[in-house]
mmCIF file of N, CA and C in Angstrom:
data_model
loop_
_atom_site.group_PDB
_atom_site.id
_atom_site.type_symbol
_atom_site.label_atom_id
_atom_site.label_comp_id
_atom_site.label_asym_id
_atom_site.label_seq_id
_atom_site.Cartn_x
_atom_site.Cartn_y
_atom_site.Cartn_z
ATOM 1 N N UNK A 206 1.281 -1.393 -0.078
ATOM 2 C CA UNK A 206 -0.073 -0.123 0.178
ATOM 3 C C UNK A 206 0.511 1.337 0.156
ATOM 4 N N UNK A 207 0.490 2.096 -0.881
ATOM 5 C CA UNK A 207 1.162 3.805 -0.603
ATOM 6 C C UNK A 207 0.333 4.564 -1.541
ATOM 7 N N UNK A 208 0.814 5.562 -0.774
ATOM 8 C CA UNK A 208 -0.223 7.153 -0.918
ATOM 9 C C UNK A 208 0.688 8.398 -1.842
ATOM 10 N N UNK A 209 0.510 8.339 -2.682
ATOM 11 C CA UNK A 209 1.631 9.612 -3.888
ATOM 12 C C UNK A 209 0.968 10.681 -3.893
ATOM 13 N N UNK A 210 1.664 11.941 -3.124
ATOM 14 C CA UNK A 210 1.242 12.724 -3.325
ATOM 15 C C UNK A 210 2.154 13.903 -4.177
ATOM 16 N N UNK A 211 1.744 15.218 -4.465
ATOM 17 C CA UNK A 211 3.166 15.977 -4.957
ATOM 18 C C UNK A 211 4.016 16.428 -4.729
ATOM 19 N N UNK A 212 4.822 16.449 -4.242
ATOM 20 C CA UNK A 212 6.126 16.796 -3.711
ATOM 21 C C UNK A 212 5.807 18.411 -3.097
ATOM 22 N N UNK A 213 5.294 19.192 -4.025
ATOM 23 C CA UNK A 213 4.777 20.720 -3.287
ATOM 24 C C UNK A 213 3.539 20.498 -2.252
ATOM 25 N N UNK A 214 2.581 19.357 -2.067
ATOM 26 C CA UNK A 214 1.977 19.553 -1.071
ATOM 27 C C UNK A 214 2.535 18.988 0.090
ATOM 28 N N UNK A 215 4.042 17.469 -0.034
ATOM 29 C CA UNK A 215 4.442 17.364 0.958
ATOM 30 C C UNK A 215 4.947 18.718 1.193
ATOM 31 N N UNK A 216 5.354 19.716 1.187
ATOM 32 C CA UNK A 216 6.789 20.826 1.126
ATOM 33 C C UNK A 216 5.605 22.339 2.116
ATOM 34 N N UNK A 217 4.678 21.560 1.248
ATOM 35 C CA UNK A 217 3.617 22.739 2.378
ATOM 36 C C UNK A 217 3.239 22.520 3.793
ATOM 37 N N UNK A 218 2.961 20.714 3.665
ATOM 38 C CA UNK A 218 3.041 20.599 4.798
ATOM 39 C C UNK A 218 4.346 20.688 6.128
ATOM 40 N N UNK A 219 5.207 20.179 5.087
ATOM 41 C CA UNK A 219 6.505 20.423 6.342
ATOM 42 C C UNK A 219 6.267 22.480 6.555
ATOM 43 N N UNK A 220 6.112 23.131 5.584
ATOM 44 C CA UNK A 220 6.459 24.731 5.791
ATOM 45 C C UNK A 220 4.907 25.250 6.974
ATOM 46 N N UNK A 221 3.988 24.390 6.447
ATOM 47 C CA UNK A 221 2.546 24.931 7.588
ATOM 48 C C UNK A 221 3.328 24.005 8.946
ATOM 49 N N UNK A 222 4.269 23.153 9.376
ATOM 50 C CA UNK A 222 4.858 22.961 10.728
ATOM 51 C C UNK A 222 5.589 23.781 11.362
ATOM 52 N N UNK A 223 6.704 24.026 10.527
ATOM 53 C CA UNK A 223 7.176 24.900 10.997
ATOM 54 C C UNK A 223 6.561 26.286 10.900
ATOM 55 N N UNK A 224 5.885 27.065 10.234
ATOM 56 C CA UNK A 224 5.454 28.433 11.421
ATOM 57 C C UNK A 224 4.685 28.697 11.866
ATOM 58 N N UNK A 225 4.356 27.351 12.192
ATOM 59 C CA UNK A 225 2.819 27.625 13.898
ATOM 60 C C UNK A 225 3.366 26.399 15.012
ATOM 61 N N UNK A 226 4.802 26.040 14.934
ATOM 62 C CA UNK A 226 5.529 26.353 15.699
ATOM 63 C C UNK A 226 5.376 27.385 16.972
ATOM 64 N N UNK A 227 5.306 27.607 18.453
ATOM 65 C CA UNK A 227 5.693 26.106 18.754
ATOM 66 C C UNK A 227 4.843 24.978 18.948
ATOM 67 N N UNK A 228 2.981 25.417 18.420
ATOM 68 C CA UNK A 228 1.985 24.403 18.112
ATOM 69 C C UNK A 228 1.535 23.513 17.675
ATOM 70 N N UNK A 229 1.392 22.138 17.694
ATOM 71 C CA UNK A 229 1.656 21.143 16.039
ATOM 72 C C UNK A 229 0.384 22.707 15.073
ATOM 73 N N UNK A 230 0.703 22.076 13.683
ATOM 74 C CA UNK A 230 0.110 22.569 12.940
ATOM 75 C C UNK A 230 -1.469 21.632 12.110
ATOM 76 N N UNK A 231 -2.791 21.081 11.292
ATOM 77 C CA UNK A 231 -2.642 20.561 11.109
ATOM 78 C C UNK A 231 -3.659 20.616 9.455
ATOM 79 N N UNK A 232 -4.280 19.864 9.105
ATOM 80 C CA UNK A 232 -4.874 19.943 7.902
ATOM 81 C C UNK A 232 -5.643 18.508 7.076
ATOM 82 N N UNK A 233 -6.028 19.481 6.782
ATOM 83 C CA UNK A 233 -6.895 18.086 5.215
ATOM 84 C C UNK A 233 -6.427 18.128 3.996
ATOM 85 N N UNK A 234 -5.827 17.173 2.889
ATOM 86 C CA UNK A 234 -5.603 17.106 1.768
ATOM 87 C C UNK A 234 -7.184 16.424 1.493
ATOM 88 N N UNK A 235 -7.589 17.068 0.029
ATOM 89 C CA UNK A 235 -9.121 16.221 -0.835
ATOM 90 C C UNK A 235 -8.495 15.407 -2.068
ATOM 91 N N UNK A 236 -8.761 14.221 -1.848
ATOM 92 C CA UNK A 236 -8.659 13.541 -3.355
ATOM 93 C C UNK A 236 -10.342 12.891 -3.599
ATOM 94 N N UNK A 237 -9.391 12.454 -5.385
ATOM 95 C CA UNK A 237 -10.291 11.466 -5.781
ATOM 96 C C UNK A 237 -10.239 11.078 -6.431
ATOM 97 N N UNK A 238 -10.134 9.596 -6.616
ATOM 98 C CA UNK A 238 -9.804 8.212 -6.657
ATOM 99 C C UNK A 238 -8.030 7.861 -6.573
ATOM 100 N N UNK A 239 -7.981 8.233 -5.124
ATOM 101 C CA UNK A 239 -6.554 7.966 -4.711
ATOM 102 C C UNK A 239 -5.766 9.695 -5.534
ATOM 103 N N UNK A 240 -6.534 10.449 -5.922
ATOM 104 C CA UNK A 240 -5.148 10.884 -6.149
ATOM 105 C C UNK A 240 -5.347 12.352 -5.341
ATOM 106 N N UNK A 241 -4.668 13.144 -4.987
ATOM 107 C CA UNK A 241 -4.591 14.824 -4.255
ATOM 108 C C UNK A 241 -4.623 15.367 -5.322
ATOM 109 N N UNK A 242 -5.989 16.437 -4.977
ATOM 110 C CA UNK A 242 -6.662 17.459 -5.301
ATOM 111 C C UNK A 242 -6.051 18.609 -4.849
ATOM 112 N N UNK A 243 -6.270 18.917 -3.400
ATOM 113 C CA UNK A 243 -6.062 19.803 -3.073
ATOM 114 C C UNK A 243 -5.921 19.954 -1.217
ATOM 115 N N UNK A 244 -5.323 20.174 -0.629
ATOM 116 C CA UNK A 244 -4.738 20.593 0.780
ATOM 117 C C UNK A 244 -5.104 21.926 1.247
ATOM 118 N N UNK A 245 -5.572 22.030 2.133
ATOM 119 C CA UNK A 245 -6.472 22.823 3.676
ATOM 120 C C UNK A 245 -5.274 22.961 4.469
ATOM 121 N N UNK A 246 -4.734 23.547 4.144
ATOM 122 C CA UNK A 246 -4.533 24.336 5.529
ATOM 123 C C UNK A 246 -5.165 24.524 7.254
ATOM 124 N N UNK A 247 -5.583 24.151 7.857
ATOM 125 C CA UNK A 247 -6.415 24.501 9.228
ATOM 126 C C UNK A 247 -5.926 25.131 10.355
ATOM 127 N N UNK A 248 -6.498 25.092 11.141
ATOM 128 C CA UNK A 248 -6.682 25.676 12.435
ATOM 129 C C UNK A 248 -6.502 25.550 13.154
ATOM 130 N N UNK A 249 -5.864 24.611 14.513
ATOM 131 C CA UNK A 249 -5.244 23.948 15.174
ATOM 132 C C UNK A 249 -5.705 24.512 17.080
ATOM 133 N N UNK A 250 -7.225 23.755 16.663
ATOM 134 C CA UNK A 250 -7.860 24.702 17.877
ATOM 135 C C UNK A 250 -7.222 24.251 19.189
ATOM 136 N N UNK A 251 -6.690 23.497 19.259
ATOM 137 C CA UNK A 251 -6.171 23.110 20.654
ATOM 138 C C UNK A 251 -5.091 24.423 21.118
ATOM 139 N N UNK A 252 -4.604 24.574 19.866
ATOM 140 C CA UNK A 252 -3.188 25.685 19.836
ATOM 141 C C UNK A 252 -2.824 25.121 20.865
ATOM 142 N N UNK A 253 -1.606 24.269 20.486
ATOM 143 C CA UNK A 253 -0.761 23.144 21.807
ATOM 144 C C UNK A 253 0.420 22.140 20.653
ATOM 145 N N UNK A 254 1.373 22.251 21.941
ATOM 146 C CA UNK A 254 2.453 22.019 20.844
ATOM 147 C C UNK A 254 2.327 19.660 20.934
ATOM 148 N N UNK A 255 1.045 20.515 21.779
ATOM 149 C CA UNK A 255 1.233 18.284 22.546
ATOM 150 C C UNK A 255 0.317 17.588 21.977
ATOM 151 N N UNK A 256 -0.909 17.579 20.732
ATOM 152 C CA UNK A 256 -1.668 17.702 20.471
ATOM 153 C C UNK A 256 -2.026 18.672 19.226
ATOM 154 N N UNK A 257 -2.991 18.058 18.680
ATOM 155 C CA UNK A 257 -4.360 18.674 17.918
ATOM 156 C C UNK A 257 -6.032 18.693 17.584
ATOM 157 N N UNK A 258 -6.407 19.650 17.399
ATOM 158 C CA UNK A 258 -8.371 19.423 17.270
ATOM 159 C C UNK A 258 -8.621 20.038 15.825
ATOM 160 N N UNK A 259 -8.468 19.924 14.944
ATOM 161 C CA UNK A 259 -9.002 20.676 13.713
ATOM 162 C C UNK A 259 -10.272 20.916 13.902
ATOM 163 N N UNK A 260 -10.091 23.157 14.059
ATOM 164 C CA UNK A 260 -11.252 23.791 14.359
ATOM 165 C C UNK A 260 -13.096 23.473 14.063
ATOM 166 N N UNK A 261 -14.278 23.259 14.335
ATOM 167 C CA UNK A 261 -14.879 22.286 14.277
ATOM 168 C C UNK A 261 -15.459 23.318 12.995
ATOM 169 N N UNK A 262 -14.708 24.736 12.576
ATOM 170 C CA UNK A 262 -15.875 25.971 12.010
ATOM 171 C C UNK A 262 -14.895 25.397 10.199
ATOM 172 N N UNK A 263 -13.866 24.964 10.087
ATOM 173 C CA UNK A 263 -12.497 25.041 9.380
ATOM 174 C C UNK A 263 -13.421 23.463 9.433
ATOM 175 N N UNK A 264 -13.643 22.317 9.695
ATOM 176 C CA UNK A 264 -14.015 21.139 9.575
ATOM 177 C C UNK A 264 -15.170 21.261 8.374
ATOM 178 N N UNK A 265 -16.050 22.399 9.154
ATOM 179 C CA UNK A 265 -17.072 22.378 7.998
ATOM 180 C C UNK A 265 -17.134 22.397 6.991
ATOM 181 N N UNK A 266 -16.649 23.758 6.808
ATOM 182 C CA UNK A 266 -16.188 24.475 5.514
ATOM 183 C C UNK A 266 -14.867 23.951 4.297
ATOM 184 N N UNK A 267 -14.470 23.287 5.087
ATOM 185 C CA UNK A 267 -13.647 21.986 4.192
ATOM 186 C C UNK A 267 -14.235 20.800 4.105
ATOM 187 N N UNK A 268 -15.335 20.402 5.042
ATOM 188 C CA UNK A 268 -16.105 19.462 4.592
ATOM 189 C C UNK A 268 -17.696 19.766 3.328
ATOM 190 N N UNK A 269 -17.629 20.719 3.536
ATOM 191 C CA UNK A 269 -17.982 21.483 2.708
ATOM 192 C C UNK A 269 -17.490 21.191 0.858
ATOM 193 N N UNK A 270 -16.713 21.885 0.751
ATOM 194 C CA UNK A 270 -16.139 22.115 -0.173
ATOM 195 C C UNK A 270 -15.493 21.049 -1.078
ATOM 196 N N UNK A 271 -15.364 20.130 0.079
ATOM 197 C CA UNK A 271 -15.218 18.594 -0.213
ATOM 198 C C UNK A 271 -15.934 17.784 -1.213
ATOM 199 N N UNK A 272 -17.240 17.991 -0.473
ATOM 200 C CA UNK A 272 -18.864 17.196 -1.191
ATOM 201 C C UNK A 272 -18.931 17.797 -2.250
ATOM 202 N N UNK A 273 -18.963 19.346 -2.543
ATOM 203 C CA UNK A 273 -19.539 20.091 -3.052
ATOM 204 C C UNK A 273 -18.034 19.875 -4.599
ATOM 205 N N UNK A 274 -17.375 19.471 -4.531
ATOM 206 C CA UNK A 274 -15.968 19.060 -5.796
ATOM 207 C C UNK A 274 -16.409 17.462 -5.623
ATOM 208 N N UNK A 275 -17.078 16.574 -5.115
ATOM 209 C CA UNK A 275 -16.666 14.901 -5.134
ATOM 210 C C UNK A 275 -15.668 15.169 -5.296
ATOM 211 N N UNK A 276 -15.022 15.126 -4.139
ATOM 212 C CA UNK A 276 -13.794 14.529 -3.428
ATOM 213 C C UNK A 276 -14.399 13.823 -2.152
ATOM 214 N N UNK A 277 -13.179 13.379 -1.521
ATOM 215 C CA UNK A 277 -13.084 12.297 -0.269
ATOM 216 C C UNK A 277 -11.794 13.259 -0.074
ATOM 217 N N UNK A 278 -12.325 13.079 1.615
ATOM 218 C CA UNK A 278 -10.623 12.483 2.479
ATOM 219 C C UNK A 278 -9.643 12.059 2.451
ATOM 220 N N UNK A 279 -8.924 12.493 1.930
ATOM 221 C CA UNK A 279 -7.748 11.331 1.192
ATOM 222 C C UNK A 279 -6.529 11.300 3.047
ATOM 223 N N UNK A 280 -6.194 12.129 2.821
ATOM 224 C CA UNK A 280 -5.190 12.923 4.226
ATOM 225 C C UNK A 280 -5.881 14.014 5.153
ATOM 226 N N UNK A 281 -5.856 13.515 6.316
ATOM 227 C CA UNK A 281 -5.145 13.941 7.421
ATOM 228 C C UNK A 281 -4.270 14.008 7.919
ATOM 229 N N UNK A 282 -3.360 15.350 8.584
ATOM 230 C CA UNK A 282 -1.689 15.135 8.545
ATOM 231 C C UNK A 282 -2.475 16.182 9.732
ATOM 232 N N UNK A 283 -1.492 16.302 10.559
ATOM 233 C CA UNK A 283 -0.551 17.207 11.242
ATOM 234 C C UNK A 283 1.107 16.965 11.869
ATOM 235 N N UNK A 284 0.862 17.858 12.577
ATOM 236 C CA UNK A 284 2.890 17.599 13.184
ATOM 237 C C UNK A 284 3.254 17.297 14.598
ATOM 238 N N UNK A 285 4.337 16.889 15.034
ATOM 239 C CA UNK A 285 5.080 16.327 16.335
ATOM 240 C C UNK A 285 6.132 17.548 16.054
ATOM 241 N N UNK A 286 5.718 18.406 17.451
ATOM 242 C CA UNK A 286 7.046 19.723 17.191
ATOM 243 C C UNK A 286 7.879 18.787 17.803
ATOM 244 N N UNK A 287 8.604 17.801 18.804
ATOM 245 C CA UNK A 287 9.222 17.150 19.512
ATOM 246 C C UNK A 287 9.547 15.656 19.372
ATOM 247 N N UNK A 288 8.447 14.915 19.117
ATOM 248 C CA UNK A 288 8.848 13.725 18.783
ATOM 249 C C UNK A 288 8.292 13.185 17.391
ATOM 250 N N UNK A 289 8.583 12.173 17.441
ATOM 251 C CA UNK A 289 8.485 11.229 16.522
ATOM 252 C C UNK A 289 7.666 10.313 15.556
ATOM 253 N N UNK A 290 7.616 11.334 13.688
ATOM 254 C CA UNK A 290 6.460 10.368 13.151
ATOM 255 C C UNK A 290 5.826 9.145 13.208
ATOM 256 N N UNK A 291 4.991 9.396 13.825
ATOM 257 C CA UNK A 291 4.080 8.626 14.044
ATOM 258 C C UNK A 291 3.104 8.550 15.476
ATOM 259 N N UNK A 292 2.158 8.060 15.284
ATOM 260 C CA UNK A 292 0.641 7.875 15.836
ATOM 261 C C UNK A 292 0.820 8.123 17.106
ATOM 262 N N UNK A 293 0.146 8.882 18.274
ATOM 263 C CA UNK A 293 -0.048 8.648 19.255
ATOM 264 C C UNK A 293 -0.986 8.328 19.984
ATOM 265 N N UNK A 294 -1.047 7.736 20.711
ATOM 266 C CA UNK A 294 -2.173 6.576 21.800
ATOM 267 C C UNK A 294 -3.248 7.829 21.010
ATOM 268 N N UNK A 295 -3.319 9.318 21.502
ATOM 269 C CA UNK A 295 -3.977 9.919 21.895
ATOM 270 C C UNK A 295 -4.374 10.625 19.942
ATOM 271 N N UNK A 296 -3.561 10.260 18.888
ATOM 272 C CA UNK A 296 -3.840 9.849 17.522
ATOM 273 C C UNK A 296 -4.386 9.271 16.967
ATOM 274 N N UNK A 297 -4.508 8.014 17.901
ATOM 275 C CA UNK A 297 -5.262 6.974 17.402
ATOM 276 C C UNK A 297 -6.366 6.757 17.779
ATOM 277 N N UNK A 298 -6.341 7.467 18.600
ATOM 278 C CA UNK A 298 -7.706 7.537 19.402
ATOM 279 C C UNK A 298 -8.549 8.264 18.577
ATOM 280 N N UNK A 299 -8.030 8.976 18.463
ATOM 281 C CA UNK A 299 -8.745 10.628 17.465
ATOM 282 C C UNK A 299 -9.294 10.811 16.422
ATOM 283 N N UNK A 300 -8.629 8.844 15.616
ATOM 284 C CA UNK A 300 -8.584 8.561 14.548
ATOM 285 C C UNK A 300 -10.132 8.122 14.135
ATOM 286 N N UNK A 301 -11.253 7.580 15.505
ATOM 287 C CA UNK A 301 -12.474 6.874 15.539
ATOM 288 C C UNK A 301 -13.374 7.511 15.938
ATOM 289 N N UNK A 302 -14.426 7.207 15.903
ATOM 290 C CA UNK A 302 -16.427 8.038 16.716
ATOM 291 C C UNK A 302 -15.795 6.887 17.616
ATOM 292 N N UNK A 303 -16.738 7.750 18.831
ATOM 293 C CA UNK A 303 -16.306 6.722 20.099
ATOM 294 C C UNK A 303 -17.968 5.851 19.745
ATOM 295 N N UNK A 304 -18.054 4.580 20.971
ATOM 296 C CA UNK A 304 -19.136 4.005 20.474
ATOM 297 C C UNK A 304 -18.675 2.225 20.290
ATOM 298 N N UNK A 305 -19.939 1.953 19.907
ATOM 299 C CA UNK A 305 -19.631 0.073 20.234
ATOM 300 C C UNK A 305 -20.798 0.038 19.544
ATOM 301 N N UNK A 306 -20.114 0.126 18.244
ATOM 302 C CA UNK A 306 -18.325 -0.468 18.485
ATOM 303 C C UNK A 306 -18.345 0.962 18.096
ATOM 304 N N UNK A 307 -17.117 0.710 17.082
ATOM 305 C CA UNK A 307 -16.136 2.038 17.511
ATOM 306 C C UNK A 307 -16.066 2.277 15.942
ATOM 307 N N UNK A 308 -16.124 3.250 15.212
ATOM 308 C CA UNK A 308 -15.652 2.854 13.517
ATOM 309 C C UNK A 308 -14.727 4.099 12.776
ATOM 310 N N UNK A 309 -14.455 4.007 12.508
ATOM 311 C CA UNK A 309 -13.528 5.101 11.636
ATOM 312 C C UNK A 309 -14.013 5.958 11.121
ATOM 313 N N UNK A 310 -13.276 7.045 12.091
ATOM 314 C CA UNK A 310 -13.454 8.607 11.883
ATOM 315 C C UNK A 310 -13.885 9.291 10.117
ATOM 316 N N UNK A 311 -12.684 9.124 9.820
ATOM 317 C CA UNK A 311 -13.046 9.044 8.095
ATOM 318 C C UNK A 311 -12.029 7.955 7.586
ATOM 319 N N UNK A 312 -13.335 6.831 7.130
ATOM 320 C CA UNK A 312 -12.905 5.784 6.413
ATOM 321 C C UNK A 312 -11.678 5.266 5.038
ATOM 322 N N UNK A 313 -10.722 5.206 5.259
ATOM 323 C CA UNK A 313 -10.261 5.479 4.227
ATOM 324 C C UNK A 313 -9.562 6.175 3.908
ATOM 325 N N UNK A 314 -9.031 7.273 4.506
ATOM 326 C CA UNK A 314 -8.531 8.193 4.660
ATOM 327 C C UNK A 314 -7.051 7.869 5.198
ATOM 328 N N UNK A 315 -5.515 8.205 5.199
ATOM 329 C CA UNK A 315 -4.303 8.513 5.758
ATOM 330 C C UNK A 315 -3.928 8.894 6.845
ATOM 331 N N UNK A 316 -3.503 8.748 7.524
ATOM 332 C CA UNK A 316 -2.558 10.506 8.520
ATOM 333 C C UNK A 316 -1.733 10.511 8.120
ATOM 334 N N UNK A 317 -1.138 11.228 7.469
ATOM 335 C CA UNK A 317 0.582 12.097 7.788
ATOM 336 C C UNK A 317 0.766 12.483 8.883
ATOM 337 N N UNK A 318 1.698 12.341 9.088
ATOM 338 C CA UNK A 318 2.347 13.124 10.404
ATOM 339 C C UNK A 318 3.934 13.551 9.954
ATOM 340 N N UNK A 319 4.561 15.266 10.273
ATOM 341 C CA UNK A 319 5.695 15.634 9.877
ATOM 342 C C UNK A 319 6.399 15.564 11.158
ATOM 343 N N UNK A 320 6.923 15.639 11.054
ATOM 344 C CA UNK A 320 7.808 15.480 12.930
ATOM 345 C C UNK A 320 8.944 16.275 12.412
ATOM 346 N N UNK A 321 9.001 17.321 13.582
ATOM 347 C CA UNK A 321 10.124 18.484 13.213
ATOM 348 C C UNK A 321 10.851 18.332 15.157
ATOM 349 N N UNK A 322 11.582 16.971 15.193
ATOM 350 C CA UNK A 322 12.234 16.176 15.979
ATOM 351 C C UNK A 322 13.726 17.330 15.496
ATOM 352 N N UNK A 323 13.757 16.741 14.781
ATOM 353 C CA UNK A 323 15.212 17.581 13.630
ATOM 354 C C UNK A 323 14.951 19.039 12.431
ATOM 355 N N UNK A 324 15.192 19.845 13.733
ATOM 356 C CA UNK A 324 13.768 21.037 12.923
ATOM 357 C C UNK A 324 14.654 20.961 11.596
ATOM 358 N N UNK A 325 15.515 20.928 11.343
ATOM 359 C CA UNK A 325 16.788 20.530 9.795
ATOM 360 C C UNK A 325 16.038 19.924 8.631
ATOM 361 N N UNK A 326 15.584 18.502 9.251
ATOM 362 C CA UNK A 326 15.515 17.592 8.716
ATOM 363 C C UNK A 326 14.117 17.231 9.337
ATOM 364 N N UNK A 327 13.416 17.562 8.732
ATOM 365 C CA UNK A 327 11.779 17.353 8.895
ATOM 366 C C UNK A 327 11.650 15.740 8.481
ATOM 367 N N UNK A 328 11.008 14.961 8.910
ATOM 368 C CA UNK A 328 10.861 13.721 8.576
ATOM 369 C C UNK A 328 8.992 13.911 8.178
ATOM 370 N N UNK A 329 8.604 13.309 7.475
ATOM 371 C CA UNK A 329 7.156 12.962 6.302
ATOM 372 C C UNK A 329 7.146 11.652 6.314
ATOM 373 N N UNK A 330 5.769 10.966 7.225
ATOM 374 C CA UNK A 330 5.454 9.816 7.118
ATOM 375 C C UNK A 330 4.416 9.629 7.144
ATOM 376 N N UNK A 331 3.590 8.545 6.426
ATOM 377 C CA UNK A 331 1.898 8.273 6.670
ATOM 378 C C UNK A 331 1.145 7.217 7.035
ATOM 379 N N UNK A 332 -0.235 7.157 6.930
ATOM 380 C CA UNK A 332 -0.304 5.743 7.933
ATOM 381 C C UNK A 332 -1.744 5.669 7.729
ATOM 382 N N UNK A 333 -2.339 4.363 7.643
ATOM 383 C CA UNK A 333 -3.117 4.560 7.849
ATOM 384 C C UNK A 333 -3.411 3.206 9.572
ATOM 385 N N UNK A 334 -4.875 4.798 9.521
ATOM 386 C CA UNK A 334 -5.617 3.760 10.694
ATOM 387 C C UNK A 334 -6.791 3.273 10.697
ATOM 388 N N UNK A 335 -6.918 2.459 10.958
ATOM 389 C CA UNK A 335 -8.384 1.349 11.151
ATOM 390 C C UNK A 335 -8.389 0.971 11.860
ATOM 391 N N UNK A 336 -9.728 1.381 12.871
ATOM 392 C CA UNK A 336 -10.068 0.788 14.452
ATOM 393 C C UNK A 336 -9.264 0.744 14.863
ATOM 394 N N UNK A 337 -8.605 1.062 15.045
ATOM 395 C CA UNK A 337 -7.147 1.486 15.951
ATOM 396 C C UNK A 337 -5.781 0.926 15.751
ATOM 397 N N UNK A 338 -6.393 0.155 14.038
ATOM 398 C CA UNK A 338 -4.669 -0.232 13.608
ATOM 399 C C UNK A 338 -3.981 0.741 13.272
ATOM 400 N N UNK A 339 -2.593 0.929 13.560
ATOM 401 C CA UNK A 339 -1.647 1.572 12.973
ATOM 402 C C UNK A 339 -0.684 0.704 11.023
ATOM 403 N N UNK A 340 -0.913 1.150 10.547
ATOM 404 C CA UNK A 340 -0.071 0.398 9.886
ATOM 405 C C UNK A 340 1.008 1.697 8.440
ATOM 406 N N UNK A 341 1.847 1.370 8.672
ATOM 407 C CA UNK A 341 2.901 2.433 8.222
ATOM 408 C C UNK A 341 2.594 2.014 6.513
ATOM 409 N N UNK A 342 2.494 2.996 5.430
ATOM 410 C CA UNK A 342 2.757 3.102 4.158
ATOM 411 C C UNK A 342 3.877 4.170 3.347
ATOM 412 N N UNK A 343 3.661 3.340 2.014
ATOM 413 C CA UNK A 343 5.159 3.959 1.989
ATOM 414 C C UNK A 343 4.289 5.202 1.014
ATOM 415 N N UNK A 344 5.088 6.959 1.455
ATOM 416 C CA UNK A 344 4.509 7.957 0.972
ATOM 417 C C UNK A 344 5.605 7.964 -0.484
ATOM 418 N N UNK A 345 5.022 8.451 -1.753
ATOM 419 C CA UNK A 345 5.419 8.632 -2.218
ATOM 420 C C UNK A 345 5.775 9.520 -2.783
ATOM 421 N N UNK A 346 6.602 10.928 -3.258
ATOM 422 C CA UNK A 346 6.687 12.792 -3.795
ATOM 423 C C UNK A 346 6.409 11.954 -5.180
ATOM 424 N N UNK A 347 5.221 12.860 -6.204
ATOM 425 C CA UNK A 347 5.531 12.734 -7.262
ATOM 426 C C UNK A 347 5.865 14.161 -8.143
#
């Protein structure tokens, strides 16, 4: 399994992560048929270096535009300012709707993490998180 994103989108995620220091950055990439169409920078409502939460008004605005264009949520991304590019237990929990049984918040979406642990050499990795199961996927720049 792999995720292909334009190099410009990968660079923009890193740029946003650096711009929003000391807090985590977050956003959404819309796509169609696995092809990335548009990157949306969103506000981290937590304003925190330790967690993210896409601002509800941003989520509504982006969701409407994605629906209006017939796209899907391809990627949810965020940064880790001082830790590895790997989903934390909180990240994994936030990828699911609470309930019994739990379900994925964005079925089929990938989760991309930007690590700024080494700010001179940010690391970007992609994952599938399905029902709490984390699987790394190959991230290809196109």
